Tab-separated table of C-alpha atoms and ligand atoms in Angstrom:
chain	number	residue	atom	x	y	z
A	1	MET	CA	-2.475	-18.103	-16.010
A	2	SER	CA	0.265	-20.686	-17.005
A	3	ASP	CA	-0.575	-24.203	-18.220
A	4	SER	CA	2.163	-25.664	-15.732
A	5	ALA	CA	-0.012	-23.804	-12.731
A	6	ALA	CA	-3.229	-25.884	-13.499
A	7	VAL	CA	-0.722	-29.192	-12.800
A	8	ASN	CA	-0.151	-28.746	-9.518
A	9	THR	CA	-3.530	-28.146	-7.876
A	10	LYS	CA	-3.260	-30.935	-5.509
A	11	PRO	CA	-1.975	-29.582	-1.910
A	12	SER	CA	-0.893	-31.580	0.747
A	13	THR	CA	-2.673	-31.045	3.838
A	14	HIS	CA	0.543	-29.597	5.612
A	15	GLU	CA	2.615	-26.850	4.158
A	16	GLN	CA	5.662	-25.038	5.562
A	17	VAL	CA	4.173	-21.728	4.125
A	18	VAL	CA	0.992	-20.828	2.637
A	19	ILE	CA	0.413	-17.528	0.650
A	20	ILE	CA	-3.232	-16.533	0.244
A	21	GLY	CA	-3.424	-14.071	-2.859
A	22	ALA	CA	-1.859	-14.027	-5.856
A	23	GLY	CA	-1.430	-10.817	-6.931
A	24	ALA	CA	1.909	-8.622	-6.784
A	25	ALA	CA	2.492	-9.180	-3.269
A	26	GLY	CA	1.513	-12.580	-2.792
A	27	LEU	CA	3.719	-13.691	-5.990
A	28	THR	CA	6.691	-12.026	-5.085
A	29	ALA	CA	6.409	-13.038	-1.518
A	30	GLY	CA	5.948	-16.766	-3.583
A	31	ILE	CA	9.547	-16.038	-5.372
A	32	TYR	CA	11.224	-15.406	-2.394
A	33	THR	CA	9.913	-18.073	0.029
A	34	ALA	CA	10.661	-20.749	-3.119
A	35	ARG	CA	14.106	-19.573	-3.184
A	36	ALA	CA	14.744	-19.626	0.374
A	37	ASN	CA	13.645	-23.662	0.015
A	38	LEU	CA	10.208	-23.095	2.161
A	39	ALA	CA	8.556	-24.762	-0.898
A	40	PRO	CA	5.403	-22.345	-0.733
A	41	LEU	CA	2.117	-23.174	-1.773
A	42	ILE	CA	0.261	-19.732	-3.387
A	43	ILE	CA	-3.614	-20.044	-3.124
A	44	ALA	CA	-4.928	-17.726	-5.897
A	45	GLY	CA	-8.573	-16.631	-5.081
A	46	LEU	CA	-11.006	-15.240	-7.511
A	47	GLN	CA	-8.825	-12.940	-9.271
A	48	PRO	CA	-5.551	-14.030	-9.900
A	49	GLY	CA	-3.010	-11.571	-10.797
A	50	GLY	CA	-4.991	-9.233	-8.803
A	51	GLN	CA	-5.649	-5.279	-9.584
A	52	MET	CA	-2.979	-5.282	-12.533
A	53	THR	CA	-5.259	-7.929	-14.360
A	54	ILE	CA	-7.875	-5.146	-14.691
A	55	THR	CA	-5.405	-2.555	-16.086
A	56	THR	CA	-4.207	-2.354	-19.255
A	57	ASP	CA	-1.087	-0.272	-19.955
A	58	VAL	CA	1.496	0.138	-17.464
A	59	GLU	CA	4.663	2.009	-17.790
A	60	ASN	CA	5.270	2.613	-13.894
A	61	TYR	CA	6.427	-0.941	-13.188
A	62	PRO	CA	10.654	-0.426	-12.910
A	63	GLY	CA	12.593	-2.841	-15.119
A	64	PHE	CA	10.686	-2.037	-18.863
A	65	ALA	CA	11.544	0.581	-21.124
A	66	GLU	CA	8.500	0.071	-23.284
A	67	VAL	CA	4.539	0.359	-22.133
A	68	ILE	CA	3.630	-3.480	-20.801
A	69	GLN	CA	0.166	-4.588	-20.446
A	70	GLY	CA	-0.946	-5.362	-16.673
A	71	PRO	CA	-2.057	-8.968	-17.093
A	72	TRP	CA	0.880	-9.769	-19.139
A	73	LEU	CA	3.042	-8.667	-16.127
A	74	MET	CA	0.959	-10.894	-13.697
A	75	THR	CA	1.526	-13.860	-16.073
A	76	GLU	CA	5.077	-13.406	-16.035
A	77	MET	CA	5.402	-13.089	-12.122
A	78	GLN	CA	3.561	-16.140	-11.679
A	79	GLY	CA	5.613	-17.948	-14.018
A	80	GLN	CA	8.530	-16.938	-12.539
A	81	ALA	CA	7.188	-17.828	-8.785
A	82	GLU	CA	6.454	-21.441	-10.279
A	83	ASN	CA	9.667	-21.707	-12.382
A	84	VAL	CA	11.700	-21.095	-8.713
A	85	GLY	CA	9.555	-23.666	-6.860
A	86	ALA	CA	6.199	-22.103	-6.011
A	87	ARG	CA	2.910	-24.048	-6.343
A	88	VAL	CA	-0.044	-22.230	-7.439
A	89	MET	CA	-3.737	-23.316	-6.406
A	90	TYR	CA	-6.998	-22.272	-7.283
A	91	ASP	CA	-9.365	-22.081	-4.357
A	92	ILE	CA	-10.735	-19.546	-1.873
A	93	VAL	CA	-9.737	-19.728	1.540
A	94	THR	CA	-13.083	-18.977	3.600
A	95	ALA	CA	-11.502	-18.914	7.297
A	96	LEU	CA	-8.209	-19.117	8.592
A	97	ASP	CA	-8.171	-21.038	12.244
A	98	SER	CA	-5.342	-18.652	14.106
A	99	ALA	CA	-5.141	-20.277	17.523
A	100	SER	CA	-4.208	-23.643	16.412
A	101	ARG	CA	-0.737	-24.637	15.543
A	102	PRO	CA	-0.024	-25.461	12.807
A	103	PHE	CA	-2.481	-22.752	11.312
A	104	ARG	CA	-5.732	-24.152	9.899
A	105	LEU	CA	-7.134	-22.783	6.413
A	106	MET	CA	-10.397	-23.695	5.579
A	107	LEU	CA	-11.004	-23.663	1.734
A	108	ASP	CA	-14.365	-23.280	-0.432
A	109	SER	CA	-13.443	-26.861	-2.149
A	110	GLY	CA	-14.108	-28.137	1.427
A	111	ASN	CA	-10.331	-28.881	1.590
A	112	GLU	CA	-8.315	-27.853	4.968
A	113	ILE	CA	-4.983	-27.402	4.907
A	114	THR	CA	-2.496	-26.596	7.691
A	115	ALA	CA	0.875	-24.265	7.772
A	116	ASP	CA	3.728	-23.476	9.846
A	117	ALA	CA	3.345	-19.642	8.608
A	118	VAL	CA	0.672	-17.952	6.780
A	119	ILE	CA	1.223	-14.674	4.447
A	120	LEU	CA	-1.961	-12.723	3.721
A	121	ALA	CA	-1.904	-10.780	0.267
A	122	THR	CA	-5.444	-10.754	-0.879
A	123	GLY	CA	-5.121	-7.088	-1.869
A	124	ALA	CA	-8.137	-4.657	-2.146
A	125	GLN	CA	-10.907	-3.822	-4.829
A	126	ALA	CA	-11.433	-0.052	-5.975
A	127	ARG	CA	-15.093	0.859	-5.339
A	128	TRP	CA	-17.046	1.862	-8.489
A	129	LEU	CA	-19.974	3.934	-8.800
A	130	GLY	CA	-21.809	0.776	-10.177
A	131	LEU	CA	-23.249	2.913	-13.510
A	132	ASP	CA	-23.445	0.866	-16.649
A	133	SER	CA	-22.059	3.804	-18.416
A	134	GLU	CA	-18.742	3.512	-16.257
A	135	MET	CA	-18.384	-0.203	-16.900
A	136	GLN	CA	-18.834	0.574	-20.581
A	137	PHE	CA	-15.653	2.990	-20.558
A	138	ASN	CA	-13.775	1.258	-18.174
A	139	GLY	CA	-10.070	1.384	-19.388
A	140	ARG	CA	-11.163	3.728	-21.799
A	141	GLY	CA	-11.374	6.951	-19.979
A	142	VAL	CA	-12.485	5.557	-17.066
A	143	SER	CA	-9.847	4.252	-14.226
A	144	ALA	CA	-9.546	4.030	-10.264
A	145	CYS	CA	-5.815	4.710	-9.919
A	146	ALA	CA	-4.645	8.502	-11.164
A	147	THR	CA	-0.912	7.006	-10.462
A	148	CYS	CA	-1.338	4.511	-12.791
A	149	ASP	CA	-3.304	6.036	-15.695
A	150	GLY	CA	-2.930	9.809	-15.187
A	151	PHE	CA	0.042	10.540	-17.360
A	152	PHE	CA	-2.235	9.091	-20.275
A	153	TYR	CA	-4.509	12.316	-19.983
A	154	LYS	CA	-1.456	15.159	-20.163
A	155	GLY	CA	-2.906	18.457	-21.440
A	156	ARG	CA	-6.277	16.895	-21.250
A	157	ASP	CA	-9.335	17.938	-19.146
A	158	VAL	CA	-10.447	15.075	-16.318
A	159	ALA	CA	-12.838	14.714	-13.473
A	160	VAL	CA	-11.856	12.945	-10.128
A	161	ILE	CA	-15.239	11.581	-8.300
A	162	GLY	CA	-15.111	11.574	-4.380
A	163	GLY	CA	-14.483	14.184	-1.489
A	164	GLY	CA	-12.000	11.710	0.818
A	165	ASN	CA	-8.044	12.177	0.923
A	166	THR	CA	-7.472	9.947	-1.935
A	167	ALA	CA	-9.856	12.103	-4.201
A	168	VAL	CA	-7.875	15.173	-3.135
A	169	GLU	CA	-4.643	13.722	-3.409
A	170	GLU	CA	-5.308	12.206	-6.961
A	171	ALA	CA	-6.954	15.824	-8.054
A	172	LEU	CA	-3.548	17.593	-6.955
A	173	TYR	CA	-1.728	14.873	-8.729
A	174	LEU	CA	-3.567	15.010	-12.078
A	175	ALA	CA	-3.620	18.872	-11.902
A	176	ASN	CA	0.120	18.801	-12.545
A	177	ILE	CA	-0.116	16.676	-15.651
A	178	CYS	CA	-3.596	17.366	-16.981
A	179	ASN	CA	-5.181	20.963	-18.411
A	180	HIS	CA	-7.885	20.878	-15.686
A	181	VAL	CA	-9.134	18.893	-12.788
A	182	THR	CA	-12.910	18.979	-11.776
A	183	LEU	CA	-13.347	17.434	-8.409
A	184	VAL	CA	-17.085	16.285	-8.146
A	185	HIS	CA	-18.306	15.735	-4.704
A	186	ARG	CA	-22.221	14.462	-3.624
A	187	ARG	CA	-21.569	17.172	-0.657
A	188	ASP	CA	-21.050	20.428	-0.048
A	189	SER	CA	-17.925	19.856	2.266
A	190	LEU	CA	-15.033	17.415	1.701
A	191	ARG	CA	-13.820	14.237	4.006
A	192	ALA	CA	-10.390	14.993	2.961
A	193	GLU	CA	-7.937	16.419	5.698
A	194	GLN	CA	-7.969	20.309	6.111
A	195	ILE	CA	-4.380	20.808	4.632
A	196	MET	CA	-5.219	18.672	1.779
A	197	GLN	CA	-8.500	20.815	1.177
A	198	GLU	CA	-6.182	23.830	1.196
A	199	ARG	CA	-3.931	22.823	-1.146
A	200	LEU	CA	-6.940	21.911	-3.502
A	201	LEU	CA	-8.709	25.009	-3.125
A	202	LYS	CA	-5.479	26.986	-3.929
A	203	LYS	CA	-4.381	25.158	-7.361
A	204	ALA	CA	-5.859	27.464	-9.944
A	205	ASN	CA	-6.610	24.160	-12.852
A	206	ILE	CA	-8.806	22.454	-10.008
A	207	THR	CA	-12.254	23.671	-9.669
A	208	VAL	CA	-14.863	21.922	-7.541
A	209	GLU	CA	-18.742	20.367	-8.511
A	210	TRP	CA	-19.987	20.311	-5.118
A	211	ASN	CA	-23.477	18.633	-4.330
A	212	ARG	CA	-23.052	16.626	-7.589
A	213	GLN	CA	-22.750	12.892	-8.495
A	214	VAL	CA	-22.320	11.433	-11.915
A	215	ALA	CA	-25.470	10.230	-13.519
A	216	GLU	CA	-23.782	8.737	-16.618
A	217	VAL	CA	-20.602	8.482	-18.549
A	218	LEU	CA	-20.796	9.973	-21.877
A	219	GLY	CA	-18.636	9.065	-24.831
A	220	ASP	CA	-17.838	7.309	-28.245
A	221	ASP	CA	-15.631	5.355	-29.880
A	222	SER	CA	-12.553	7.543	-29.101
A	223	GLY	CA	-13.418	6.838	-25.159
A	224	VAL	CA	-14.777	9.460	-22.869
A	225	THR	CA	-15.975	12.904	-23.804
A	226	GLY	CA	-18.224	13.873	-20.995
A	227	LEU	CA	-20.035	13.600	-17.939
A	228	ARG	CA	-23.471	14.257	-17.077
A	229	LEU	CA	-23.981	15.225	-13.617
A	230	ALA	CA	-26.839	15.430	-11.459
A	231	ALA	CA	-27.312	17.722	-8.260
A	232	THR	CA	-27.730	15.980	-4.975
A	233	ASN	CA	-29.916	18.951	-3.648
A	234	GLY	CA	-32.616	19.343	-6.347
A	235	GLY	CA	-31.091	21.343	-9.105
A	236	ASP	CA	-30.670	20.463	-12.814
A	237	ASP	CA	-28.242	18.257	-14.499
A	238	LYS	CA	-25.067	19.674	-15.976
A	239	VAL	CA	-22.647	18.252	-18.722
A	240	ILE	CA	-19.170	18.773	-18.136
A	241	ALA	CA	-16.510	18.134	-21.147
A	242	VAL	CA	-13.867	15.483	-19.878
A	243	HIS	CA	-11.517	13.275	-21.451
A	244	GLY	CA	-10.990	10.896	-18.163
A	245	MET	CA	-12.768	10.188	-14.820
A	246	PHE	CA	-10.990	9.049	-12.150
A	247	VAL	CA	-13.179	7.354	-9.346
A	248	ALA	CA	-11.657	7.488	-5.657
A	249	ILE	CA	-14.666	6.969	-3.652
A	250	GLY	CA	-12.603	4.557	-1.672
A	251	HIS	CA	-10.843	0.685	-1.742
A	252	ASP	CA	-12.510	-2.294	0.086
A	253	PRO	CA	-9.541	-4.964	1.544
A	254	ALA	CA	-10.308	-8.480	0.826
A	255	THR	CA	-9.964	-9.417	4.451
A	256	ALA	CA	-13.465	-10.926	5.652
A	257	ALA	CA	-12.351	-14.353	6.125
A	258	PHE	CA	-9.655	-12.824	8.301
A	259	ALA	CA	-11.750	-11.079	10.881
A	260	GLY	CA	-11.279	-12.668	14.345
A	261	ALA	CA	-8.215	-14.461	13.014
A	262	VAL	CA	-5.656	-11.256	12.926
A	263	THR	CA	-6.454	-7.702	13.976
A	264	LEU	CA	-8.305	-5.539	11.558
A	265	ASP	CA	-8.531	-1.981	11.799
A	266	ASP	CA	-12.058	0.112	11.759
A	267	GLU	CA	-11.884	-0.205	7.652
A	268	GLY	CA	-10.969	-3.802	7.443
A	269	TYR	CA	-7.294	-3.203	6.459
A	270	ILE	CA	-4.604	-6.123	8.376
A	271	ILE	CA	-2.533	-4.280	10.854
A	272	ALA	CA	1.012	-4.951	10.715
A	273	HIS	CA	3.729	-3.715	13.042
A	274	PRO	CA	5.336	-0.686	11.820
A	275	GLY	CA	8.165	-1.132	9.590
A	276	SER	CA	7.405	-4.845	9.327
A	277	THR	CA	4.846	-7.344	7.892
A	278	HIS	CA	4.027	-9.061	11.241
A	279	THR	CA	0.352	-9.057	12.103
A	280	SER	CA	-1.108	-9.411	15.549
A	281	VAL	CA	-0.496	-13.198	15.443
A	282	ASN	CA	3.301	-14.582	15.670
A	283	GLY	CA	3.689	-16.542	12.203
A	284	ILE	CA	1.119	-14.780	10.048
A	285	PHE	CA	2.448	-12.113	7.591
A	286	ALA	CA	0.252	-9.714	5.739
A	287	ALA	CA	1.761	-7.723	2.608
A	288	GLY	CA	0.190	-5.377	-0.169
A	289	ASP	CA	-3.287	-3.821	-0.473
A	290	CYS	CA	-4.643	-5.591	1.991
A	291	VAL	CA	-2.449	-3.785	4.431
A	292	ASP	CA	-1.878	-0.342	2.526
A	293	LYS	CA	-4.124	2.114	2.070
A	294	ILE	CA	-1.724	4.618	1.334
A	295	TYR	CA	0.392	3.722	-1.598
A	296	ARG	CA	-1.564	0.886	-3.249
A	297	GLN	CA	1.087	0.733	-6.202
A	298	ALA	CA	2.055	-2.886	-7.671
A	299	VAL	CA	5.962	-2.153	-6.929
A	300	THR	CA	5.169	-1.325	-3.440
A	301	ALA	CA	2.809	-4.487	-2.815
A	302	ALA	CA	5.726	-6.493	-4.647
A	303	GLY	CA	8.023	-4.858	-2.156
A	304	MET	CA	5.800	-5.719	0.948
A	305	GLY	CA	5.645	-9.405	-0.294
A	306	CYS	CA	9.570	-9.452	-0.371
A	307	MET	CA	9.264	-8.069	3.323
A	308	ALA	CA	6.725	-11.004	4.297
A	309	ALA	CA	8.802	-13.469	2.777
A	310	LEU	CA	12.240	-12.505	4.802
A	311	ASP	CA	10.205	-12.260	7.790
A	312	THR	CA	8.305	-15.722	7.304
A	313	GLU	CA	11.933	-17.061	6.654
A	314	ARG	CA	13.575	-15.350	9.864
A	315	TRP	CA	10.278	-16.363	12.107
A	316	LEU	CA	10.576	-20.177	10.982
A	317	GLY	CA	14.365	-19.877	11.402
A	318	GLU	CA	13.593	-18.879	14.962
A	319	GLN	CA	11.168	-21.278	15.751
A	320	GLN	CA	13.565	-24.486	14.821
A	321	GLY	CA	16.476	-23.074	16.526
B	401	NAP	P1	-12.929	7.698	2.023
B	401	NAP	O1	-12.133	8.714	3.027
B	401	NAP	O2	-14.121	6.706	2.735
B	401	NAP	O3	-13.618	8.781	1.325
B	401	NAP	C1	-14.544	8.120	-0.093
B	401	NAP	C2	-15.283	9.478	-0.764
B	401	NAP	O4	-15.607	9.170	-1.691
B	401	NAP	C3	-15.885	10.238	0.468
B	401	NAP	O5	-15.813	11.759	0.103
B	401	NAP	C4	-17.447	10.102	0.072
B	401	NAP	O6	-18.516	10.760	0.039
B	401	NAP	C5	-17.248	9.447	-1.508
B	401	NAP	N1	-17.980	8.375	-2.128
B	401	NAP	C6	-18.181	7.111	-1.439
B	401	NAP	N2	-19.097	6.425	-2.101
B	401	NAP	C7	-19.596	7.058	-3.353
B	401	NAP	C8	-20.572	7.230	-4.159
B	401	NAP	N3	-21.201	6.034	-4.553
B	401	NAP	N4	-20.783	7.979	-4.865
B	401	NAP	C9	-20.205	9.366	-4.944
B	401	NAP	N5	-19.187	9.579	-3.764
B	401	NAP	C10	-18.838	9.064	-3.249
B	401	NAP	O7	-11.955	6.949	1.011
B	401	NAP	P2	-10.195	7.194	0.586
B	401	NAP	O8	-9.996	9.049	0.206
B	401	NAP	O9	-9.877	6.411	-0.380
B	401	NAP	O10	-9.472	7.001	1.994
B	401	NAP	C11	-9.653	5.691	2.756
B	401	NAP	C12	-8.523	6.096	4.036
B	401	NAP	O11	-7.352	5.988	3.477
B	401	NAP	C13	-8.859	7.182	4.550
B	401	NAP	O12	-8.698	6.601	5.860
B	401	NAP	C14	-8.006	7.950	4.346
B	401	NAP	O13	-7.896	8.979	5.171
B	401	NAP	C15	-6.781	7.297	4.048
B	401	NAP	N6	-5.919	7.874	3.321
B	401	NAP	C16	-5.010	8.537	3.786
B	401	NAP	C17	-4.060	9.215	2.555
B	401	NAP	C18	-2.975	10.088	3.333
B	401	NAP	O14	-2.647	10.136	4.420
B	401	NAP	N7	-1.912	10.414	2.321
B	401	NAP	C19	-3.753	9.277	1.407
B	401	NAP	C20	-5.060	8.481	0.659
B	401	NAP	C21	-6.035	7.746	1.888
B	401	NAP	P3	-18.877	11.251	1.901
B	401	NAP	O15	-17.847	12.035	1.979
B	401	NAP	O16	-20.252	12.035	1.341
B	401	NAP	O17	-19.057	10.051	2.451
């Protein structure tokens, strides 16, 4: 968080554009709407900077020849948004009234803001297993994103936890980088699509530990060294040697405050019109991981933030003219 951000914390009661969320999507929407003279207000919630603030090394965000740090990138992104005229305030949106015009946003502080247009960019959180040892080795062998961190395990042995499309996709991705991948699944059949399962089972350097769940992440000062796996069907524990554990048991979009305001799918993701960022309500747009359950990358979130800003600018122009 930059010092300048703390200065501008008093919102006017009416805003042209309010952006909810200050991750890659929200901040990019802020940069573009500010440069379009829309004077956006970005409301940064519980985790300003989004999921990138819990990542360490980043080497897949374009524009940087050397490895950068996730929190640093987000600080720069916020500084960039503020330097072109976006304001950032720290509060939590607890409800959005999408039936009124202008839209009404209720905040945790008790303040209320009205807005002509709203961009929802609240992101999502990876689900974790909830083990103390998982927390202890987070960022030192434990990750929730193979695309982000897989390369750091080149030629090593790793495990992926989960049985859905994400877990299978991550296992296949890692199998091309790592020496060996163990998929650990708590049941005896996968939830992933059939075609994905076939690809997984054909891959020579992937094995599946069926009916197993992680009881403990093992490690030392160097990071993760193995996993103790418990049997879900009553057998003995088993230890496997791995240097990385990728948890792929799903994500939760941060959209609870918008249920009833815009249409969500059955997993809570905001539904946007295909190829655009328009939601079910004219004038409310959505970008990033609160919409996207497939790509989930900082660069794709930033791209969608740009799209949302351009859609907002066009829509506001149409209202005026
Ligand atoms: P998901 O489909 O909900 O699968 C989560 C997996 O994690 C399940 O196999 C579940 O086991 C397991 N799991 C959940 N909690 C667990 C725990 N505490 N311990 C151990 N295992 C646990 O999640 P997802 O794979 O992230 O996919 C989310 C959505 O995105 C789905 O609709 C999926 O199809 C979609 N998606 C699509 C693509 C694609 O089309 N290319 C790629 C990725 C995701 P159980 O099976 O026993 O419940």
